[in-house]
Coordinates of C-alpha atoms in Angstrom, one line a residue:
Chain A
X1 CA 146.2 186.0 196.6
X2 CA 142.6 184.6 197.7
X3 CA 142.3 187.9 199.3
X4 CA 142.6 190.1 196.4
X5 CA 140.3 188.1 194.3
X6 CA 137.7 188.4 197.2
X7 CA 138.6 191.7 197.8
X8 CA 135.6 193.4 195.5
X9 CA 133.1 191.5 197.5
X10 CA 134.7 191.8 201.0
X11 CA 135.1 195.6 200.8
X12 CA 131.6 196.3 199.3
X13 CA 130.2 193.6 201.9
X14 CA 131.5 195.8 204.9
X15 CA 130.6 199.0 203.5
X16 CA 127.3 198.5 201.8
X17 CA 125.6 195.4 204.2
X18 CA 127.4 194.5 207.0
X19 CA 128.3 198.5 208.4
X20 CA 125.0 199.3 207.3
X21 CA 123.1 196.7 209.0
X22 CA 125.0 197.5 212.1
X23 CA 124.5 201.4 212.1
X24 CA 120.8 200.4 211.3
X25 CA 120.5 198.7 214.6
X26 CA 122.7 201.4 216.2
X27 CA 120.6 204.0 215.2
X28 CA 117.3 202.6 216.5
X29 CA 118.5 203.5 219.9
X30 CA 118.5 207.0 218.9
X31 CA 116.9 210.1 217.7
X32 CA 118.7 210.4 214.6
X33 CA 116.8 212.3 212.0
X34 CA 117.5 212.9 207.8
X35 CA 118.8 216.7 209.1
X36 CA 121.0 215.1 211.8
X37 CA 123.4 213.4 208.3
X38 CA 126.0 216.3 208.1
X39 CA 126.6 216.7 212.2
X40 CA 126.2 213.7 213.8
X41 CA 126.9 215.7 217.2
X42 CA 123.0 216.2 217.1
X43 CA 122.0 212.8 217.9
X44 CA 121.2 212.0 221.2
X45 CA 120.5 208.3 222.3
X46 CA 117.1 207.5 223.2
X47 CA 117.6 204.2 224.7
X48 CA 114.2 201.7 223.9
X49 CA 112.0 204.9 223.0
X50 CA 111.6 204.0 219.9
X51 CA 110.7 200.4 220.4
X52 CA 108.2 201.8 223.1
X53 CA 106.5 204.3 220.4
X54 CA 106.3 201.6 218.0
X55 CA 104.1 199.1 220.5
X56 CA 101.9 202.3 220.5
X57 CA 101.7 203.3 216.8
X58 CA 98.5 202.6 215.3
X59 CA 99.9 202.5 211.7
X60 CA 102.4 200.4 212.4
X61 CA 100.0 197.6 214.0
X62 CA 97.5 198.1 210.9
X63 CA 100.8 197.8 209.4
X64 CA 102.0 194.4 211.1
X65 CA 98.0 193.1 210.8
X66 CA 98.3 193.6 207.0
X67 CA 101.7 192.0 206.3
X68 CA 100.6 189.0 208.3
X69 CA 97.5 189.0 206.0
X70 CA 100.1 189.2 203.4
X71 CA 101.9 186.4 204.4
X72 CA 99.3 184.3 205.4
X73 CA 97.5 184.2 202.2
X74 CA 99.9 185.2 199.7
X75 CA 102.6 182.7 200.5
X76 CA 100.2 179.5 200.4
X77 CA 98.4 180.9 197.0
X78 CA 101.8 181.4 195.3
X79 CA 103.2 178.4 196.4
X80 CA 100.1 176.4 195.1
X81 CA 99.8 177.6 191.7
X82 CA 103.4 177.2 191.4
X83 CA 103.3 173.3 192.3
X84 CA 99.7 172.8 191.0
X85 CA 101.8 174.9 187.6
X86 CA 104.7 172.4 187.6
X87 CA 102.8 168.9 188.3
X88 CA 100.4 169.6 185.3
X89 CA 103.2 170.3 183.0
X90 CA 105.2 167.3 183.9
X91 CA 102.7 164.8 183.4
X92 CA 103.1 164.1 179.8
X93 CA 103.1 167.7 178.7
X94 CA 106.3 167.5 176.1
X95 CA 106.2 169.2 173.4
X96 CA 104.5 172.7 174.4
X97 CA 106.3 172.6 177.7
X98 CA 108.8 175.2 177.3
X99 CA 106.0 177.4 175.7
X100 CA 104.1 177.3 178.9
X101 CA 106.9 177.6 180.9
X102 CA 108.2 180.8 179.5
X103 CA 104.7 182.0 179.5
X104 CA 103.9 181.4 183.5
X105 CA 107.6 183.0 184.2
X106 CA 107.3 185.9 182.0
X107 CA 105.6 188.4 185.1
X108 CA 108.5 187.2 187.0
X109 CA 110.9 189.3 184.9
X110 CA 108.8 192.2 184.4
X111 CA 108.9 195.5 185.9
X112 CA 106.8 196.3 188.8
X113 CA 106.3 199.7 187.5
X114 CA 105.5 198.1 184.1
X115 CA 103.2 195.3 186.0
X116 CA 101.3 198.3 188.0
X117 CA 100.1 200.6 185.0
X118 CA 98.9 197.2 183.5
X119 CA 96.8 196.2 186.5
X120 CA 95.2 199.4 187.2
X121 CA 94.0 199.4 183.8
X122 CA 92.9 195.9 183.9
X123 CA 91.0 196.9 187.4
X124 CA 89.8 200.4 186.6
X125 CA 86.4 200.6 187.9
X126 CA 84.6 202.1 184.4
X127 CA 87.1 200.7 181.5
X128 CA 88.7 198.0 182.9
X129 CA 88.5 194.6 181.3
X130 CA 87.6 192.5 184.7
X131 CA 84.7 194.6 185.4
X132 CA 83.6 195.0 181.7
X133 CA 83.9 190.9 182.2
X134 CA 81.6 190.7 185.3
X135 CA 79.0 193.2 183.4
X136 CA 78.5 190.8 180.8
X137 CA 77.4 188.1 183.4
X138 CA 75.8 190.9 185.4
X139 CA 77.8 191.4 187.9
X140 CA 78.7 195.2 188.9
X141 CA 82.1 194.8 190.0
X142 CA 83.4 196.9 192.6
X143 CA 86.5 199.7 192.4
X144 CA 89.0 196.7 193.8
X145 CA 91.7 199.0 194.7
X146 CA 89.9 202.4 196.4
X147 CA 87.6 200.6 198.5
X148 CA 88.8 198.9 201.7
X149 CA 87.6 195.2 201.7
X150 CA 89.0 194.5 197.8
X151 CA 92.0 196.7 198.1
X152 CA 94.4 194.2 200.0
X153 CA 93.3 190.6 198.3
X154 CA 93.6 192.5 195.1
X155 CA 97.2 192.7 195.6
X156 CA 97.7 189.7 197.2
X157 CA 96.2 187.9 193.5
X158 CA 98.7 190.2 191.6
X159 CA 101.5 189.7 193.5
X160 CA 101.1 185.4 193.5
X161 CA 100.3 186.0 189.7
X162 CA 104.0 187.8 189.6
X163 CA 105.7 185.8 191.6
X164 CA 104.3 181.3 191.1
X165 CA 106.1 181.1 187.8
X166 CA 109.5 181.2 189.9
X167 CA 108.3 178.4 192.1
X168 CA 107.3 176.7 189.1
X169 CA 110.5 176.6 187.5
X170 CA 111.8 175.5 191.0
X171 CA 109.3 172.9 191.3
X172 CA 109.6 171.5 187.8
X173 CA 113.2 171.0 188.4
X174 CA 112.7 168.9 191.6
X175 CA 110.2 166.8 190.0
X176 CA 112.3 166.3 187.0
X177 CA 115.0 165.2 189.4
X178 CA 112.7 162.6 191.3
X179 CA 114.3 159.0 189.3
X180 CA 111.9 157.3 187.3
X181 CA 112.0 153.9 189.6
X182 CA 110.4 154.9 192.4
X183 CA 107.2 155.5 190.4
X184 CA 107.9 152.2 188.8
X185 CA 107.8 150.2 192.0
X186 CA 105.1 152.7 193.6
X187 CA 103.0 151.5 189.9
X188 CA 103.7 147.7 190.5
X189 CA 102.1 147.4 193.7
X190 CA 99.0 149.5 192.5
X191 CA 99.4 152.1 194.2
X192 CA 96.9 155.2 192.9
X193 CA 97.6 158.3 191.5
X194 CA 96.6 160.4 194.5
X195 CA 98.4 157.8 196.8
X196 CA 102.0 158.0 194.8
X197 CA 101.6 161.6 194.8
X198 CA 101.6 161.5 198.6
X199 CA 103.5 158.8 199.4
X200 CA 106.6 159.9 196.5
X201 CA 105.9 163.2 194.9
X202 CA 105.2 165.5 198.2
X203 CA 108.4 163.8 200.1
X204 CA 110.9 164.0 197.0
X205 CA 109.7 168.0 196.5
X206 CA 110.3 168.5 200.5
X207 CA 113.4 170.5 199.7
X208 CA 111.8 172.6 197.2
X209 CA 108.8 173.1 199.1
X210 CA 111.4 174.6 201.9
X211 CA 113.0 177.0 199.8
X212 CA 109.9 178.4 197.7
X213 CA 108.4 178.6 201.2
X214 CA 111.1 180.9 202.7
X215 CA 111.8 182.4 199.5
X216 CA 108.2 183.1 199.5
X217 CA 108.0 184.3 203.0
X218 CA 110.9 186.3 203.1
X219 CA 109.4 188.2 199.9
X220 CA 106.0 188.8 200.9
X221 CA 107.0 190.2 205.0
X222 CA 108.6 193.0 202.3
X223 CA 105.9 193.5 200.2
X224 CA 106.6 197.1 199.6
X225 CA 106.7 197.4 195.9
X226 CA 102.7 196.5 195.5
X227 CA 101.0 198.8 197.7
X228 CA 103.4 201.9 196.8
X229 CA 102.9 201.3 192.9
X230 CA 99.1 200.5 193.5
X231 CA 97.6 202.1 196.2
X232 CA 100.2 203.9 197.6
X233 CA 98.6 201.9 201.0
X234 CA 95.3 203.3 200.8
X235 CA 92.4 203.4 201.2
X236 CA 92.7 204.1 204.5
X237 CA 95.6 202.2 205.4
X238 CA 93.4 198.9 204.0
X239 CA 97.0 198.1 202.0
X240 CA 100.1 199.4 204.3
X241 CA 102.4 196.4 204.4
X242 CA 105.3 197.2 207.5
X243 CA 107.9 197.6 204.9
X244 CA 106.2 200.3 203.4
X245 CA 105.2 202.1 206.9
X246 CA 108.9 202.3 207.4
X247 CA 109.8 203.5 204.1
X248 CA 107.4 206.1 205.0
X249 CA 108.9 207.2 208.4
X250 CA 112.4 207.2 206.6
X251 CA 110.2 209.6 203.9
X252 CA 109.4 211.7 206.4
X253 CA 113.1 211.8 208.0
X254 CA 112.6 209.6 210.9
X255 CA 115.5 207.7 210.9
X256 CA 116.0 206.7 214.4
X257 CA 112.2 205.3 214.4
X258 CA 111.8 203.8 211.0
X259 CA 115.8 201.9 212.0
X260 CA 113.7 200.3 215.1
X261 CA 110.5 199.0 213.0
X262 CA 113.2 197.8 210.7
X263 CA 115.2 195.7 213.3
X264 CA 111.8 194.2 214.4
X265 CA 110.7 193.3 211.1
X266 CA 114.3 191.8 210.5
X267 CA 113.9 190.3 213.0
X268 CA 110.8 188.6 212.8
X269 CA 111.7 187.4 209.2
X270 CA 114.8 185.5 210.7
X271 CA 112.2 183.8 213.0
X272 CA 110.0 182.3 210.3
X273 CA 113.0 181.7 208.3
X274 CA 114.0 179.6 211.0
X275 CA 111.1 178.1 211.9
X276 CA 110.3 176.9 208.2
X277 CA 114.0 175.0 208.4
X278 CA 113.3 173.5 211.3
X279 CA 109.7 172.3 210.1
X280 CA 110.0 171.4 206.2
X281 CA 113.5 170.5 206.5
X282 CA 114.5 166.7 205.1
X283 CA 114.0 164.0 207.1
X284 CA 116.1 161.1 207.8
X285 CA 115.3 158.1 206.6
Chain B
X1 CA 93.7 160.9 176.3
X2 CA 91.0 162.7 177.9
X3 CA 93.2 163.4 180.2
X4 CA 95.9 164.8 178.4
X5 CA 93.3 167.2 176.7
X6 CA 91.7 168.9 179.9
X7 CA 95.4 169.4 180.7
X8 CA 96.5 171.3 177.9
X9 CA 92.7 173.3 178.3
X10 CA 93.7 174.1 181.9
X11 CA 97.0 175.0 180.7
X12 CA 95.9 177.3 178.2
X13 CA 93.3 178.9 180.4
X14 CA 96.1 179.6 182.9
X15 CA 98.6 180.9 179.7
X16 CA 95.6 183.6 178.8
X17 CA 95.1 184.7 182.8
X18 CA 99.2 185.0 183.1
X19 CA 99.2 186.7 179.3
X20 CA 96.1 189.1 179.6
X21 CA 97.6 191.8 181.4
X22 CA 100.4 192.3 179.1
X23 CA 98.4 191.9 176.0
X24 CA 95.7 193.8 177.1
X25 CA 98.1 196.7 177.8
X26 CA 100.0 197.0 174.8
X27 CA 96.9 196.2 172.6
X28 CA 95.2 199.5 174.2
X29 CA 99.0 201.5 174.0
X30 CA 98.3 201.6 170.9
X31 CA 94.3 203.0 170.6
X32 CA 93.2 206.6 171.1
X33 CA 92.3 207.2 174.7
X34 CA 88.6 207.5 174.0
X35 CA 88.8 203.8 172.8
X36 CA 90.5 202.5 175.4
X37 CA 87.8 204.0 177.7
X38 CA 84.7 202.6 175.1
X39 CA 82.4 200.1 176.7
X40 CA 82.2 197.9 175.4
X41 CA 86.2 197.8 174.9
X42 CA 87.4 196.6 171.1
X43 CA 90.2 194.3 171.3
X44 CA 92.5 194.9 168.1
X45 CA 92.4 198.8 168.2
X46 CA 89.9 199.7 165.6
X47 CA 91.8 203.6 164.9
X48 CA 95.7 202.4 165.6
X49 CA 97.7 205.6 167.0
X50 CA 100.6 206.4 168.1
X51 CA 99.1 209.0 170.6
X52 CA 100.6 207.7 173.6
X53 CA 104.0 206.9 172.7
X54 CA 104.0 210.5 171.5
X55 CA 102.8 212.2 174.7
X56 CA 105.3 210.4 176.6
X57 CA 108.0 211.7 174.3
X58 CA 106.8 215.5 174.7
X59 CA 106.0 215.0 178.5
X60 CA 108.9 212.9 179.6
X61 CA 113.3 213.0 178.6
X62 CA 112.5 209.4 177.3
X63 CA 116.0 209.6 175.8
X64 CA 118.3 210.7 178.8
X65 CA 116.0 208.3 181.1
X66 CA 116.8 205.7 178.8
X67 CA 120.2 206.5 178.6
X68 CA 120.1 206.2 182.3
X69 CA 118.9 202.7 182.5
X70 CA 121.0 201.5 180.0
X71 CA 124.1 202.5 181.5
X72 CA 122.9 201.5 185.1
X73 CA 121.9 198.1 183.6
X74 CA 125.5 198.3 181.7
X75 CA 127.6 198.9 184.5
X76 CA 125.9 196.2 186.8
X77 CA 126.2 193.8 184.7
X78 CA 130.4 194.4 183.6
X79 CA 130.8 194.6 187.4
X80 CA 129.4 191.5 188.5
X81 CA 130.6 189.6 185.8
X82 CA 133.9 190.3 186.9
X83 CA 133.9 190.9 190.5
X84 CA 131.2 186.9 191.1
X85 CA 133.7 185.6 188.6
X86 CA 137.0 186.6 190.8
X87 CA 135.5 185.8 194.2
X88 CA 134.0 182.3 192.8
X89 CA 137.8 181.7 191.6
X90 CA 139.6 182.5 195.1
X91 CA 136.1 180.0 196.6
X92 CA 137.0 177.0 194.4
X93 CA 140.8 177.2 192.7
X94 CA 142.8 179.1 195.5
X95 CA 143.9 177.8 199.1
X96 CA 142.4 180.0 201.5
X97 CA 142.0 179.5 205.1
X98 CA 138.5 182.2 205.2
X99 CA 136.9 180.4 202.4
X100 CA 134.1 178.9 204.4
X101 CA 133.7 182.9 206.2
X102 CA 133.7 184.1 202.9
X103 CA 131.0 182.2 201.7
X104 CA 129.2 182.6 205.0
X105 CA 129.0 186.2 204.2
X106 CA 127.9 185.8 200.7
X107 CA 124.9 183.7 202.3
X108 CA 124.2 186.7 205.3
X109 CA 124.1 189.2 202.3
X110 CA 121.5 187.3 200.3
X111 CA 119.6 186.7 203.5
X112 CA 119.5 190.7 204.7
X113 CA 116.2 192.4 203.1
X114 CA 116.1 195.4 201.8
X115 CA 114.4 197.7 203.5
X116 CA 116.6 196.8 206.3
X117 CA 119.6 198.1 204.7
X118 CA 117.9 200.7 202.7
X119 CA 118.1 203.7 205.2
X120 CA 121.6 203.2 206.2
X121 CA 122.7 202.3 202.9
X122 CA 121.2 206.3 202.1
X123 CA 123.4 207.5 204.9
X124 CA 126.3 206.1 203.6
X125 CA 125.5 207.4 200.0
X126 CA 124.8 210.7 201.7
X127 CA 128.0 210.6 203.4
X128 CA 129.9 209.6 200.4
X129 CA 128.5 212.6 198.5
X130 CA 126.8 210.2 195.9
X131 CA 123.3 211.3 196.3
X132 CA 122.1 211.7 192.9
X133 CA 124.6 210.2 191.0
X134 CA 124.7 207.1 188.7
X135 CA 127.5 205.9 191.0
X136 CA 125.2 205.9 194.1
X137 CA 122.3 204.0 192.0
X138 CA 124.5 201.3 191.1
X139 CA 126.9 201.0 194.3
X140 CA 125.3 198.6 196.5
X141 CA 124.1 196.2 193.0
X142 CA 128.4 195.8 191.9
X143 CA 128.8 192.5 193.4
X144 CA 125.6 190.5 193.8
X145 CA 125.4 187.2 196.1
X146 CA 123.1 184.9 193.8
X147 CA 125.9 185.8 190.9
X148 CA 128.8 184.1 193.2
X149 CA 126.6 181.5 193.9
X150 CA 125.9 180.4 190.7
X151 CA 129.8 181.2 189.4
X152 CA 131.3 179.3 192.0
X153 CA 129.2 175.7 191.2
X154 CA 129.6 176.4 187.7
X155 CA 133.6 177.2 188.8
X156 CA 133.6 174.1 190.9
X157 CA 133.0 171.7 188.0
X158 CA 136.0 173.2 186.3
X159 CA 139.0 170.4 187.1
X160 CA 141.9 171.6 189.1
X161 CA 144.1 169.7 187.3
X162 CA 143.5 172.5 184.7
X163 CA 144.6 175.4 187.3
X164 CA 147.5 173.4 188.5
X165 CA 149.0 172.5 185.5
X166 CA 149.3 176.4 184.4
X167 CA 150.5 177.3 187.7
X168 CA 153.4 174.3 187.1
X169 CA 153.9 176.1 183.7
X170 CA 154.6 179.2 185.5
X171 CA 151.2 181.3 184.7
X172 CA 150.1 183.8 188.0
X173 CA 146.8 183.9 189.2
X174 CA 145.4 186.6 187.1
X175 CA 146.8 185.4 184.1
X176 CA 145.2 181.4 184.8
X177 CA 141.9 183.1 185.8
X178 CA 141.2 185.3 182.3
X179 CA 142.8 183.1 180.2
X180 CA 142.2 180.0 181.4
X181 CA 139.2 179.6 183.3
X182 CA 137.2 182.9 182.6
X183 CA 136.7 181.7 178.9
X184 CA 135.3 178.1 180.2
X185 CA 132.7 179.8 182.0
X186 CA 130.9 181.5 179.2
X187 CA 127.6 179.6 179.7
X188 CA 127.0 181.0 183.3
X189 CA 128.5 184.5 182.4
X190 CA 125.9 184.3 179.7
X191 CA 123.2 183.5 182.9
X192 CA 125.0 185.5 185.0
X193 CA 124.6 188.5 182.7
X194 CA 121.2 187.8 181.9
X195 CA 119.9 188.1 185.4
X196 CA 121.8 190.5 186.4
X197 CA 120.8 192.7 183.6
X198 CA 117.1 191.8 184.4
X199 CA 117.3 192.6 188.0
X200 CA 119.2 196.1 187.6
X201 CA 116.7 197.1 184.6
X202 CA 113.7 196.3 186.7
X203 CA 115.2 197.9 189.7
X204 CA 112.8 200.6 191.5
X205 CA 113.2 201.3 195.0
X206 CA 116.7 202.5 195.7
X207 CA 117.3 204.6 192.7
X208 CA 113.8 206.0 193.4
X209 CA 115.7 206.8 196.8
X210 CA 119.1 208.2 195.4
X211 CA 117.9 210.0 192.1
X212 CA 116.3 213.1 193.1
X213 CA 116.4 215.0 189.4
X214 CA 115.1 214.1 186.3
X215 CA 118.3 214.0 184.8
X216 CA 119.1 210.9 186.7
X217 CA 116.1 208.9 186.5
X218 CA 115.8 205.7 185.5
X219 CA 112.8 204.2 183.8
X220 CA 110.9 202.5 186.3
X221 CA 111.5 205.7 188.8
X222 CA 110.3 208.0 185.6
X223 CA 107.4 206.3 184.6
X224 CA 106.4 205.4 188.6
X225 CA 106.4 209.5 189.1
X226 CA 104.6 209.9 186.0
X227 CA 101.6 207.9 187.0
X228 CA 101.4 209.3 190.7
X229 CA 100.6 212.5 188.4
X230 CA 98.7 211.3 185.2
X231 CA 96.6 208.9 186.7
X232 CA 93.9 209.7 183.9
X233 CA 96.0 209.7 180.5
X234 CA 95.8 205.9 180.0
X235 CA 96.9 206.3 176.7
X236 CA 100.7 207.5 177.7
X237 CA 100.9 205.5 180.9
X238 CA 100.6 202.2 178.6
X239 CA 103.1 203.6 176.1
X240 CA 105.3 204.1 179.5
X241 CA 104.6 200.6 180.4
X242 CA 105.5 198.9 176.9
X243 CA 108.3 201.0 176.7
X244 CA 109.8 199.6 180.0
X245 CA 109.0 195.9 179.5
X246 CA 109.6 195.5 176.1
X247 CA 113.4 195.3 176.2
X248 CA 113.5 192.7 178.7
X249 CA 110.6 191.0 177.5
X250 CA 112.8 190.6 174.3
X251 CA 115.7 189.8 176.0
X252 CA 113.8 186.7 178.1
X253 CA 112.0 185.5 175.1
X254 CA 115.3 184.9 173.5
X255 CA 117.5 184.0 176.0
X256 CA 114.8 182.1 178.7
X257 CA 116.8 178.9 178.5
X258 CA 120.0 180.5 180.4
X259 CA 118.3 182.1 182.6
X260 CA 115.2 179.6 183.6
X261 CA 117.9 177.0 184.1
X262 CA 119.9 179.1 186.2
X263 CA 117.3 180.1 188.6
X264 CA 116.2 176.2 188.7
X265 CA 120.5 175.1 189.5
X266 CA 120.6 177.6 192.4
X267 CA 117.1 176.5 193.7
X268 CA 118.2 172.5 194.2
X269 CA 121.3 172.6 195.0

């Protein structure tokens, strides 16, 4: 009987993500193209070919340059004005706290699309309200999104301005769930702010911090959404992320090629997944 | 008391960085497009219009794209709040020997990104004959991991004793799970729904890949094409935008508790 009720899932588990993930990896070793579909009895195998022509593709290492960049900034900024987000509204903050807190989440819910045609707007070179902003203070603020040095940090903002409000709400729950007697005791022998914030806060959120922080991670190696709204990875490349290079091979019809970047990036994320468990995960006491 | 003050200034200083965008944008949705362009920029709109919002009818099927999300959004949502629900039931009220595989897998699937799956997932759809079709947009969305998560803690409060007892008076499995234990559940099938609804409406990338007419677009995928091609009319792009967050900027307003509280249970536990 346990079967049928987890039939649904079992049966659109094998054909939707577990036969796909497996033909994914299958289909790296090959030449497999979008024509090929209809007669598989075109595809030849190709052994590590792909893999070889990826080591060698300079879009694909701008590619893998800029999704680190990604990663490496956009993970730490999201994370920070979650917590920094969550801490100020639990210390004392009662009344107006579900007003801030539906505030700071509300461009979590939105639609990327939506999100994109506001941004643009808001960065527009001539009309838009930031650089209308700096020309007041006399600043002439560049085009952020068609030149090549403002084009990738101005994502990175709009993309931790999307996505702290999650941690937030993660963040506040974990502090909320701290009990009230360790601050107590922490209080009695005089400990300082900054010190019981160390010595309690940062140890008690340890869990949290792991899972925003692979959450996180796992979100920005696939920033894809940004760039192809935005930029559509321009200029010059300046905002490619690697999910986006393969959604472009697979654009193009290279399925066999865009299936090997894929199973490198997949595998990469498992890495740092892994790696974050092993680093942030609880310690005994 | 100081204290408390520069708070609630930093606070608000953060609420009108997070809020701007949004406001910004349907403010100028509403001016003519040579206002929204005027430097320096007026903030109510001094000549209200409905310019935009009437370009975007002419220049776009708003209705059958609408249409489209709706149903997409409406089938997503019945689906998962019956298919989490039934495999949350066999996870916490029925003896199964695979329970702990099953929920391995349920893990594995929320781990796998999506562009990983995306191109074989096409070939599938491709092979299926469901390119273009409502069926292939929604196919892959029918039974979402983070819903049997959350369905199966909310489930596992839910005392046994209640699921034995019917089974002693004789009621099958089906019967114990709709009549018994569905209707205990309606808190997290109200969550449940809520973000599931919010994740299909907002979805963009896969039925950007499987809807290939216009006829079969959804929002998002409409108004993303639009603005690859209108990049100047400002005044109908921000119509576009308003017209795709609005409903589920609504929806959160009035429903954030569920769904804020949801996302914070499956984020401790």
């Amino acid at each position: 009987m346990a079967w049928v009720f987890a039939a649904p899932f079992l049966i659109l588990f094998v054909l939707m993500y577990a036969g796909p993930l497996l033909a994914g990896f299958g289909m790296s070793f090959t030449d497999l193209r979008s024509t090929d579909v209809q007669n598989p009895l075109n595809v030849n195998g190709v052994g590590l070919d792909n893999y070889q022509r990826l080591m060698q593709d300079e879009a694909m290492r701008k590619a893998a340059w800029n999704t680190f960049f990604f990663v490496a900034t956009g993970v730490p900024l999201t994370i920070l004005l979650g917590l920094g987000a969550a801490v100020a509204l639990h210390s004392g903050i009662n009344r107006a706290r579900v007003f801030f807190r539906v505030g700071y989440f509300m461009p979590h819910v939105t639609s990327i699309i939506g999100i994109a045609v506001a941004w643009r707007f808001l960065l527009d070179p001539e009309s838009g309200l930031l650089n209308q902003g700096l020309g007041l203070v006399g600043v002439d603020g560049p085009a952020w999104l068609a030149e090549e040095s403002t084009a990738l940090p101005s994502l990175v903002v709009m993309a931790a301005w999307r996505g702290f409000g999650f941690d937030m709400v993660i963040f506040l729950a974990a502090l909320q769930g701290i009990p009230r007697d360790l601050y107590e005791a922490a209080d009695v022998d005089g400990a300082g702010r900054w010190a019981t914030f160390r010595k309690i806060t940062v140890p008690m959120l340890r869990p949290a911090l792991l899972f925003t922080a692979v959450y996180s991670t796992i979100g920005f190696m696939q920033f894809l959404e940004e760039p192809l709204v935005m930029t559509q990875g321009g200029p010059l490349d300046s905002t490619l992320s690697a999910s986006y290079a393969i959604y472009k091979q697979f654009g193009v019809g290279n399925y066999g090629y865009a299936g090997a970047a894929a199973s490198v990036l997949f595998t990469v994320i498992v890495a740092l997944s892994f790696l974050q468990f092993r680093m942030l995960r609880p310690k005994h006491h | 008391m100081v204290r408390k003050a520069v708070l609630y200034v930093l606070l608000t200083l953060g609420l009108g960085v997070v809020v701007t965008p949004f406001g910004w944008a349907v403010l100028s949705s509403f001016k003519p497009e040579q206002e929204i362009r005027q430097s320096p920029p007026t903030f109510l709109p001094e000549r209200p219009t409905l310019d935009g919002y009437r370009a975007l009818l002419d220049q776009m099927d708003l209705f059958i794209v609408f249409l489209n999300s709706v149903v997409v959004a409406g089938v997503i949502v019945a689906a998962n709040i019956l298919f989490c629900s039934m495999v949350a039931y066999a996870l916490t009220k029925l003896p199964f020997r695979a329970r702990n595989i099953v929920f391995a897998l349920v893990m594995v699937q929320m781990m796998v990104p999506g562009i990983v799956l995306m191109i074989p997932q096409f070939v599938v759809v491709a092979n299926l004959g469901l390119v273009n079709t409502i069926f292939g947009i929604v196919l892959p969305y029918l039974v979402m991991p983070l819903g049997i998560f959350l369905m199966r803690q909310f489930m596992a409060e839910i005392p046994d004793e209640l699921v034995h007892a019917a089974r002693i008076d004789g009621a099958g499995e089906f019967r114990i799970f709709f009549r018994i234990v569905m209707p205990l559940c309606k808190p997290a099938l109200a969550t449940l729904g809520l973000i599931t609804f919010l994740t299909a409406w907002n979805n963009f990338l896969w039925p950007a890949v499987v809807a290939q007419t216009q006829d079969r677009y959804t929002l998002p995928v409409a108004l993303a094409i639009f603005s690859n091609h209108q990049t100047s009319q400002y005044g109908l792009l921000l119509a576009g935008a308003v017209v795709v967050v609005a409903p589920v900027l609504i929806l959160f307003l009035a429903l954030q508790r569920f769904f804020i509280e949801g996302i914070a249970s499956t984020g401790i536990k």
